[in-house]
Amino acid sequence: MNDVSVMPSIFGADFFNLEKVIALFEKVKVDAIHFDIMDNHYVPNISFGAKVAEDILKRTNLPSFFHFMVELDENPEKTLKQFLNLRIDHWTFHVENEHVILKNYINFFKRKGKKIGLSIKPKTPIEQLSPFLEEIDLILVMSVEPGFSGQSFLKESLSRIERVKNIIDGKSIIIQVDGGINRKNYKDILRAGAKSLVIGSNFYEDKKVEEWVEEIRNFS
Ligand code: DX5
Ligand code: ZN
């Protein structure tokens, strides 16, 4: 992956035109695809399930990052049964889940040699990530309340990204940001310390997205 990676969130796409959407991802050479999985409990919305994700993954070789906005119960094999056989490169769970359960999920996927991320909602104290820093590959800083595409970036996320950068203290953990990223704010987000941007609605609305993705990668 590039030093700064860019991944569109498929949730923000027009689902009637997925074929064109995948062709656009390939043309733009995005680093990966971000899949938002929502269960209508953890967040007040439903996105899509394993079947749709699998069909999309069959049509591309791009890496896949899954963001699970689902309530985790004790047994990962049961909760995520439908997803276990999919080609998923990064598994990201919310740090707000119960500590013991989360540890169990992290161990479960680590044993399988998978990459693990932890996502944090805008109002959750950053310190909640601290007990997991030795075990994870990625921190996903939510810059909107999770559940919907097309919301505005929360300004306070910039200082939260800086604080995440401080607590990881040089460890090789990717700082990813998700929610409300646009052409106006992406530079501040990168300056704050983000290394990976998840872009939803603005990716699809941009008339020159290929150029924008290049700009993001060349920004330093
Ligand atoms: C929100 C999702 C995001 C969303 C981003 O809960 O996690 O991935 O699709 O969309 P935009 O960029 O439109 O905020
Ligand atoms: Zn997401």
XYZ file of C-alpha atoms and ligand atoms in Angstrom, residues 9 11 34-38 67 69 119 140 142 146 178-179 198, ligand 2:
17
model
C -16.640 3.290 1.255
C -21.825 2.047 1.315
C -14.039 -0.145 2.732
C -17.115 -2.210 3.621
C -19.486 -0.869 6.284
C -21.406 -3.637 8.012
C -24.327 -2.366 10.135
C -15.752 -1.966 9.409
C -20.702 -1.599 13.287
C -12.682 1.866 15.514
C -10.141 3.876 12.699
C -14.669 8.037 13.274
C -21.308 5.957 12.600
C -13.744 7.766 8.280
C -16.601 10.235 7.827
C -12.045 6.392 3.931
Zn -16.890 2.958 7.726
